[in-house]
């Protein structure tokens, strides 16, 4: 099937696919995850990314970052490791070259915001606020180490997390989704911390943490040694954590972690997601976000499901 | 750049651990020398980057070495159809004058179409090919149709003994290199000539969205898959 | 190759495979993991389990336990979910019917000990102490919820963990390996807690936690909803956590999590394990523990490695 | 019980979503009616439990229905060799008197060798086979060689309409049942006869080491793979 035909099917079924994340309405529940679509230019060569529910662009920091040395990625069983190191051109360039372009082509942009201390996050948030009409939402990447607090990750300490969120929501009116790290003893505790703030919603999960070893040398394959772990292998963990978070919050949840099929999307909606993001699967198939919507419509027909919302939260009833 | 399922026309061993895979090419796909493809291996999660070794109107050829699990699986399975994403990346800018091709190991693969197109362009070719040992030699016969071939082996079992680095390169010759990183660095710094070098790095996507393949070259951070794999030789000079 | 031929190769190479866990010497570094070999009878029909480094039998509790309802297991990408619920006949039966049999056939037995509160653990340890000459070591399963402390898992709280270990080492002279749960914010913190006790060593990792959903009904597949996650999919997480734990302790480590090949074993030794356990892979191949030793010897030959110890800790140098 | 790679002799569709797989059987493997195998499906992590439908000296036959991803993959791939662990579990104790076979859906698969062996034993057979609909009927012809076959379909498109539960069973007849759980429970409680019922549960190992397949029967906790899959009928009575 040609892309044009696929897009037509999606358009024809748009009344069955639209989702609400609280007050935000998206065309459909599918968006590429941060770090897995760069700033959208490449995917837009395959299909118009304005047809997506949204696009979550690469983590953006105050200053440009070079990222980590090579090797940065490695394949594992049903997944991959990455340690890119938040390479990005810095918020000024991102606004000028990417956000404005995304806005001009009609894309729904979610900007992923990262930093190394509270101030650096706040700086980015303030700049994003100046182009707020071009931005649908901010996704707050809290899996960064806080260099001011001995390198503890913001997303692993409830108090530090709340403090960071509060300082962001204080300087911007853009809805903020907090992207939870799965690498914590209690994900509920973190969700409850978010619940006490003005954050708009939650996105989850960020990568697990893993390592790969070259058996010949005995050395880590990834230059940074430790790396983020993504792909189908992390799906069971994602489903479990979203299930638990949905038990303690009514905020909108963008679910992700290993999604590569329409049935995966239905599973993520069932445990409590309101929309989903697709990360690693884009690497294997550049048109996955469109293809998966086509499959989703077919399964909805098969199961006699009129609207995608009917899948939401079924694991909890 | 397109994702396609292509029929396997042939899949055979060329030398020790070295295989040739010929796929049926749709007419509208027009690769250029130096470009590559991401090739799906059943049972592996990510696709594997392989240089386009050669092509005709209706075929596209890859030559790969069995290195790890993915290439081993590919060589052992005999798929009738393979999913590929192609053509990807930058190509070698072709001279019409004198060209010196220096390639080692599987870096020799893309020399097939490069030599053919350079020759068609009217260029004169000196071709230097490095292998580990005699039973790994491939493509040398074919390449000798387009120019003067010199073979090097590390153990001296065929051709000259030692690394594939010609003692002299004509001053006006354009260098085309492809091979392991140390070889590219040696080429970059040993000869003052202009030229083009093709490099490699681990890749997840192959088309610019993951930033997994980024390396630091003279002019800054580059995506091997998108800005490369072929870069101007001076990018590697130090 | 017949099993007898494989056993002969292993015997011929025994001087290359023996490992020391502190003062414990094992024939070779390979043992089946707890819950993945029952009490040894079934594997012993395939090969003499006395040829293994050791065998880690099913979690044993004070009283018999029925375990959970069906479904108890489900396959996922490169792994599986299980929620068996510690079904076991209770320590008295385990001693009478299983440990004595294992001892009689010359197997090296590691008894996995579980409980629901401190007292129930201590009861089992005391009974095991009465047959200590039949037991090589105790593996302390600390991934159990403490019913006396609001269901918090022993292995997720350093103080509770230390307290549990101390009460076990107080009543038994059998070496105690503490089996760490990977589902914590900081695995180093837990290892440091163990470091402060008289525990003999550490085994890790226990299962991650995951969930599977039937997309048609939207309901969890596993009766218990949440389940343990094992298999190759968890290997990167295991390697990373063992790497980190090795940075803070010199105690022997039995590494596990997704091992299914000889190269996996080498990777686990490289990050700091002294021996390895194989869990889920036994389900797919009942003779995996023997087959993998054959492959290991072949790779050692290929890499010119005289003794398995040469692989140890290479990631740290 | 052994792990073996067996050659595929044939692999064909019998009815809608229903496939027959015939493997070459080594002579020393001697399965019994009711036993099963764990069958490897390339691309899936765990093996799949399938009843042994029938066997000769040199062959072993499975009949499976496409239910989820594993059985779908198996039916679509055409492997030349399949890894299996077999024979596993308990078998049906065979009577020499009167036997009533009651089976539904893929539970019909093991009835093939059971009926053959019962008949060889001198037993007289009444065979009741339940399907969803006419185009799913399989094995009925073959089974009629051994006894009196009655077909039931849920939609009435073939044979009697309704569930496969005979209105009467001769008092001295031994019942042999295999099918979905509700069917087994109905059989257990509807007829006072002696008998044997084969059940199923999700399995990881198939040979007793994972405790994944444990179910609660009248006499206590049982491993379906090791204590079963065939249990005495009274175990299901309530
Ligand atoms: C642009 C480009 C062109 C290439 N052209 C060829 C070619 O024509 N012929 C050929 O034989 N090889 C070529 N290579 C190298 C080839 O991609 C690797 O040998 C192959 O990916 C190894 O896969 P594996 O599964 O066998 O090894 P494994 O080590 O098991 O692979 C694990 C992971 O690491 C990656 N990886 C490992 N080694 C390399 C490497 N050297 N380069 C890139 N990724 C690697 C794999 O892609 C995979 O994701 C090329 C690489 C690049 C980047
Ligand atoms: C002893 C025994 C004998 C069987 N004999 C046959 C037979 O002869 N023919 C036949 O068609 N089917 C038979 N089944 C059922 C068959 O095993 C399942 O249909 C099959 O495993 C489904 O696999 P899947 O990947 O297609 O489904 P999925 O739902 O994708 O499977 C996911 C996981 O659940 C397990 N699973 C799902 N459904 C079942 C089930 N009903 N029973 C056991 N495990 C299940 C799978 O094994 C796998 O581990 C038997 C089951 C048992 C326990
Ligand atoms: C190569 C790569 C780069 C990533 N970069 C980022 C990033 O910059 N910021 C972020 O919040 N998440 C990043 N992620 C995490 C993904 O957005 C996503 O949360 C995670 O990969 C799980 O989804 P998946 O399994 O579908 O990939 C990255 C993931 C990958 C694989
Ligand atoms: C079916 C099953 C049952 C298990 N039961 C236990 C148990 O009783 N006690 C325990 O400490 N670990 C238990 N485990 C965890 C394993 O011992 C092991 O730590 C884990 O599965 C990781 O190793 P693997 O990936 O090789 O399976 C069980 C694992 C599985 C798959
Ligand atoms: S391989 Fe993904 S950006 Fe180059
Ligand atoms: S399937 Fe593992 S014990 Fe029965």
mmCIF file of N, CA and C in Angstrom, chain A residues 231-290:
data_model
loop_
_atom_site.group_PDB
_atom_site.id
_atom_site.type_symbol
_atom_site.label_atom_id
_atom_site.label_comp_id
_atom_site.label_asym_id
_atom_site.label_seq_id
_atom_site.Cartn_x
_atom_site.Cartn_y
_atom_site.Cartn_z
ATOM 1 N N UNK A 231 13.282 -0.961 23.501
ATOM 2 C CA UNK A 231 12.801 -1.973 22.566
ATOM 3 C C UNK A 231 11.831 -2.954 23.215
ATOM 4 N N UNK A 232 11.333 -3.920 22.428
ATOM 5 C CA UNK A 232 10.322 -4.866 22.916
ATOM 6 C C UNK A 232 10.681 -5.529 24.240
ATOM 7 N N UNK A 233 11.973 -5.692 24.510
ATOM 8 C CA UNK A 233 12.401 -6.338 25.752
ATOM 9 C C UNK A 233 11.916 -5.580 26.986
ATOM 10 N N UNK A 234 11.679 -4.292 26.880
ATOM 11 C CA UNK A 234 11.260 -3.536 28.077
ATOM 12 C C UNK A 234 9.739 -3.388 28.172
ATOM 13 N N UNK A 235 9.015 -3.924 27.211
ATOM 14 C CA UNK A 235 7.558 -3.752 27.202
ATOM 15 C C UNK A 235 6.873 -4.274 28.467
ATOM 16 N N UNK A 236 7.198 -5.481 28.957
ATOM 17 C CA UNK A 236 6.504 -5.967 30.166
ATOM 18 C C UNK A 236 6.704 -5.032 31.359
ATOM 19 N N UNK A 237 7.894 -4.437 31.459
ATOM 20 C CA UNK A 237 8.186 -3.517 32.558
ATOM 21 C C UNK A 237 7.352 -2.244 32.403
ATOM 22 N N UNK A 238 7.260 -1.757 31.179
ATOM 23 C CA UNK A 238 6.485 -0.544 30.912
ATOM 24 C C UNK A 238 5.014 -0.762 31.256
ATOM 25 N N UNK A 239 4.455 -1.870 30.812
ATOM 26 C CA UNK A 239 3.037 -2.148 31.077
ATOM 27 C C UNK A 239 2.767 -2.198 32.575
ATOM 28 N N UNK A 240 3.663 -2.842 33.293
ATOM 29 C CA UNK A 240 3.488 -2.978 34.738
ATOM 30 C C UNK A 240 3.548 -1.610 35.419
ATOM 31 N N UNK A 241 4.507 -0.792 35.001
ATOM 32 C CA UNK A 241 4.660 0.497 35.690
ATOM 33 C C UNK A 241 3.515 1.455 35.345
ATOM 34 N N UNK A 242 3.070 1.435 34.102
ATOM 35 C CA UNK A 242 1.944 2.308 33.742
ATOM 36 C C UNK A 242 0.691 1.858 34.495
ATOM 37 N N UNK A 243 0.517 0.534 34.581
ATOM 38 C CA UNK A 243 -0.618 -0.020 35.343
ATOM 39 C C UNK A 243 -0.610 0.534 36.767
ATOM 40 N N UNK A 244 0.567 0.536 37.393
ATOM 41 C CA UNK A 244 0.664 1.008 38.775
ATOM 42 C C UNK A 244 0.460 2.514 38.899
ATOM 43 N N UNK A 245 1.012 3.258 37.947
ATOM 44 C CA UNK A 245 0.874 4.711 38.009
ATOM 45 C C UNK A 245 -0.582 5.109 37.795
ATOM 46 N N UNK A 246 -1.253 4.400 36.891
ATOM 47 C CA UNK A 246 -2.668 4.729 36.658
ATOM 48 C C UNK A 246 -3.509 4.525 37.923
ATOM 49 N N UNK A 247 -3.028 3.666 38.820
ATOM 50 C CA UNK A 247 -3.776 3.454 40.070
ATOM 51 C C UNK A 247 -3.728 4.662 41.011
ATOM 52 N N UNK A 248 -2.741 5.553 40.786
ATOM 53 C CA UNK A 248 -2.596 6.671 41.726
ATOM 54 C C UNK A 248 -2.756 8.049 41.096
ATOM 55 N N UNK A 249 -3.044 8.116 39.806
ATOM 56 C CA UNK A 249 -3.217 9.437 39.212
ATOM 57 C C UNK A 249 -4.288 9.417 38.125
ATOM 58 N N UNK A 250 -4.952 10.567 37.956
ATOM 59 C CA UNK A 250 -5.881 10.729 36.836
ATOM 60 C C UNK A 250 -5.283 11.581 35.736
ATOM 61 N N UNK A 251 -4.053 12.029 35.927
ATOM 62 C CA UNK A 251 -3.430 12.854 34.888
ATOM 63 C C UNK A 251 -3.266 12.031 33.614
ATOM 64 N N UNK A 252 -3.258 12.696 32.464
ATOM 65 C CA UNK A 252 -3.037 11.964 31.213
ATOM 66 C C UNK A 252 -1.667 11.282 31.213
ATOM 67 N N UNK A 253 -1.601 10.086 30.650
ATOM 68 C CA UNK A 253 -0.350 9.343 30.529
ATOM 69 C C UNK A 253 -0.064 9.049 29.061
ATOM 70 N N UNK A 254 1.141 9.410 28.630
ATOM 71 C CA UNK A 254 1.623 8.972 27.311
ATOM 72 C C UNK A 254 2.503 7.759 27.574
ATOM 73 N N UNK A 255 2.043 6.594 27.114
ATOM 74 C CA UNK A 255 2.739 5.346 27.408
ATOM 75 C C UNK A 255 3.737 4.989 26.320
ATOM 76 N N UNK A 256 4.856 4.412 26.732
ATOM 77 C CA UNK A 256 5.841 3.949 25.746
ATOM 78 C C UNK A 256 6.750 2.909 26.378
ATOM 79 N N UNK A 257 7.508 2.242 25.506
ATOM 80 C CA UNK A 257 8.437 1.210 25.963
ATOM 81 C C UNK A 257 8.229 -0.059 25.156
ATOM 82 N N UNK A 258 8.925 -0.152 24.031
ATOM 83 C CA UNK A 258 8.905 -1.389 23.268
ATOM 84 C C UNK A 258 7.745 -1.568 22.321
ATOM 85 N N UNK A 259 6.973 -0.524 22.115
ATOM 86 C CA UNK A 259 5.817 -0.681 21.212
ATOM 87 C C UNK A 259 6.278 -0.899 19.776
ATOM 88 N N UNK A 260 5.764 -1.951 19.148
ATOM 89 C CA UNK A 260 6.058 -2.148 17.728
ATOM 90 C C UNK A 260 4.886 -2.706 16.936
ATOM 91 N N UNK A 261 3.742 -2.856 17.585
ATOM 92 C CA UNK A 261 2.582 -3.340 16.837
ATOM 93 C C UNK A 261 1.311 -2.692 17.361
ATOM 94 N N UNK A 262 0.243 -2.838 16.590
ATOM 95 C CA UNK A 262 -1.042 -2.266 16.993
ATOM 96 C C UNK A 262 -1.558 -2.947 18.258
ATOM 97 N N UNK A 263 -1.300 -4.247 18.404
ATOM 98 C CA UNK A 263 -1.763 -4.912 19.628
ATOM 99 C C UNK A 263 -1.007 -4.363 20.840
ATOM 100 N N UNK A 264 0.259 -4.012 20.649
ATOM 101 C CA UNK A 264 0.998 -3.358 21.735
ATOM 102 C C UNK A 264 0.291 -2.074 22.157
ATOM 103 N N UNK A 265 -0.126 -1.273 21.185
ATOM 104 C CA UNK A 265 -0.810 -0.009 21.514
ATOM 105 C C UNK A 265 -2.046 -0.303 22.348
ATOM 106 N N UNK A 266 -2.807 -1.295 21.936
ATOM 107 C CA UNK A 266 -4.032 -1.630 22.674
ATOM 108 C C UNK A 266 -3.691 -2.046 24.102
ATOM 109 N N UNK A 267 -2.615 -2.795 24.267
ATOM 110 C CA UNK A 267 -2.197 -3.191 25.615
ATOM 111 C C UNK A 267 -1.832 -1.969 26.455
ATOM 112 N N UNK A 268 -1.112 -1.019 25.857
ATOM 113 C CA UNK A 268 -0.727 0.195 26.595
ATOM 114 C C UNK A 268 -1.945 1.036 26.971
ATOM 115 N N UNK A 269 -2.931 1.086 26.083
ATOM 116 C CA UNK A 269 -4.152 1.814 26.419
ATOM 117 C C UNK A 269 -4.898 1.072 27.535
ATOM 118 N N UNK A 270 -4.880 -0.246 27.476
ATOM 119 C CA UNK A 270 -5.610 -1.051 28.471
ATOM 120 C C UNK A 270 -5.093 -0.832 29.885
ATOM 121 N N UNK A 271 -3.774 -0.672 30.038
ATOM 122 C CA UNK A 271 -3.240 -0.486 31.395
ATOM 123 C C UNK A 271 -3.371 0.951 31.885
ATOM 124 N N UNK A 272 -3.786 1.870 31.001
ATOM 125 C CA UNK A 272 -4.039 3.216 31.500
ATOM 126 C C UNK A 272 -3.410 4.357 30.719
ATOM 127 N N UNK A 273 -2.770 4.090 29.596
ATOM 128 C CA UNK A 273 -2.235 5.170 28.769
ATOM 129 C C UNK A 273 -3.386 5.853 28.025
ATOM 130 N N UNK A 274 -3.188 7.157 27.747
ATOM 131 C CA UNK A 274 -4.162 7.892 26.943
ATOM 132 C C UNK A 274 -3.678 8.069 25.518
ATOM 133 N N UNK A 275 -2.359 7.965 25.336
ATOM 134 C CA UNK A 275 -1.751 8.021 24.011
ATOM 135 C C UNK A 275 -0.456 7.234 24.143
ATOM 136 N N UNK A 276 0.226 7.008 23.026
ATOM 137 C CA UNK A 276 1.459 6.215 23.097
ATOM 138 C C UNK A 276 2.564 6.840 22.253
ATOM 139 N N UNK A 277 3.797 6.562 22.666
ATOM 140 C CA UNK A 277 4.941 7.000 21.865
ATOM 141 C C UNK A 277 5.711 5.768 21.408
ATOM 142 N N UNK A 278 6.273 5.880 20.218
ATOM 143 C CA UNK A 278 7.018 4.776 19.624
ATOM 144 C C UNK A 278 8.456 5.220 19.440
ATOM 145 N N UNK A 279 9.368 4.493 20.066
ATOM 146 C CA UNK A 279 10.771 4.882 20.004
ATOM 147 C C UNK A 279 11.565 4.045 19.033
ATOM 148 N N UNK A 280 12.245 3.063 19.591
ATOM 149 C CA UNK A 280 13.173 2.207 18.866
ATOM 150 C C UNK A 280 12.600 1.630 17.572
ATOM 151 N N UNK A 281 11.306 1.347 17.559
ATOM 152 C CA UNK A 281 10.709 0.705 16.378
ATOM 153 C C UNK A 281 10.836 1.556 15.124
ATOM 154 N N UNK A 282 10.989 2.880 15.294
ATOM 155 C CA UNK A 282 11.211 3.732 14.112
ATOM 156 C C UNK A 282 12.502 3.389 13.377
ATOM 157 N N UNK A 283 13.472 2.888 14.114
ATOM 158 C CA UNK A 283 14.774 2.594 13.493
ATOM 159 C C UNK A 283 14.644 1.431 12.517
ATOM 160 N N UNK A 284 13.824 0.457 12.892
ATOM 161 C CA UNK A 284 13.649 -0.716 12.039
ATOM 162 C C UNK A 284 12.693 -0.469 10.886
ATOM 163 N N UNK A 285 11.781 0.462 11.092
ATOM 164 C CA UNK A 285 10.803 0.764 10.047
ATOM 165 C C UNK A 285 10.434 2.230 10.123
ATOM 166 N N UNK A 286 10.944 3.052 9.198
ATOM 167 C CA UNK A 286 10.721 4.503 9.245
ATOM 168 C C UNK A 286 9.246 4.890 9.179
ATOM 169 N N UNK A 287 8.395 4.029 8.640
ATOM 170 C CA UNK A 287 6.977 4.395 8.549
ATOM 171 C C UNK A 287 6.125 3.672 9.591
ATOM 172 N N UNK A 288 6.768 3.160 10.631
ATOM 173 C CA UNK A 288 6.037 2.392 11.650
ATOM 174 C C UNK A 288 4.850 3.162 12.221
ATOM 175 N N UNK A 289 5.023 4.468 12.459
ATOM 176 C CA UNK A 289 3.945 5.225 13.115
ATOM 177 C C UNK A 289 2.686 5.290 12.248
ATOM 178 N N UNK A 290 2.869 5.253 10.953
ATOM 179 C CA UNK A 290 1.710 5.238 10.043
ATOM 180 C C UNK A 290 1.199 3.800 9.893
#
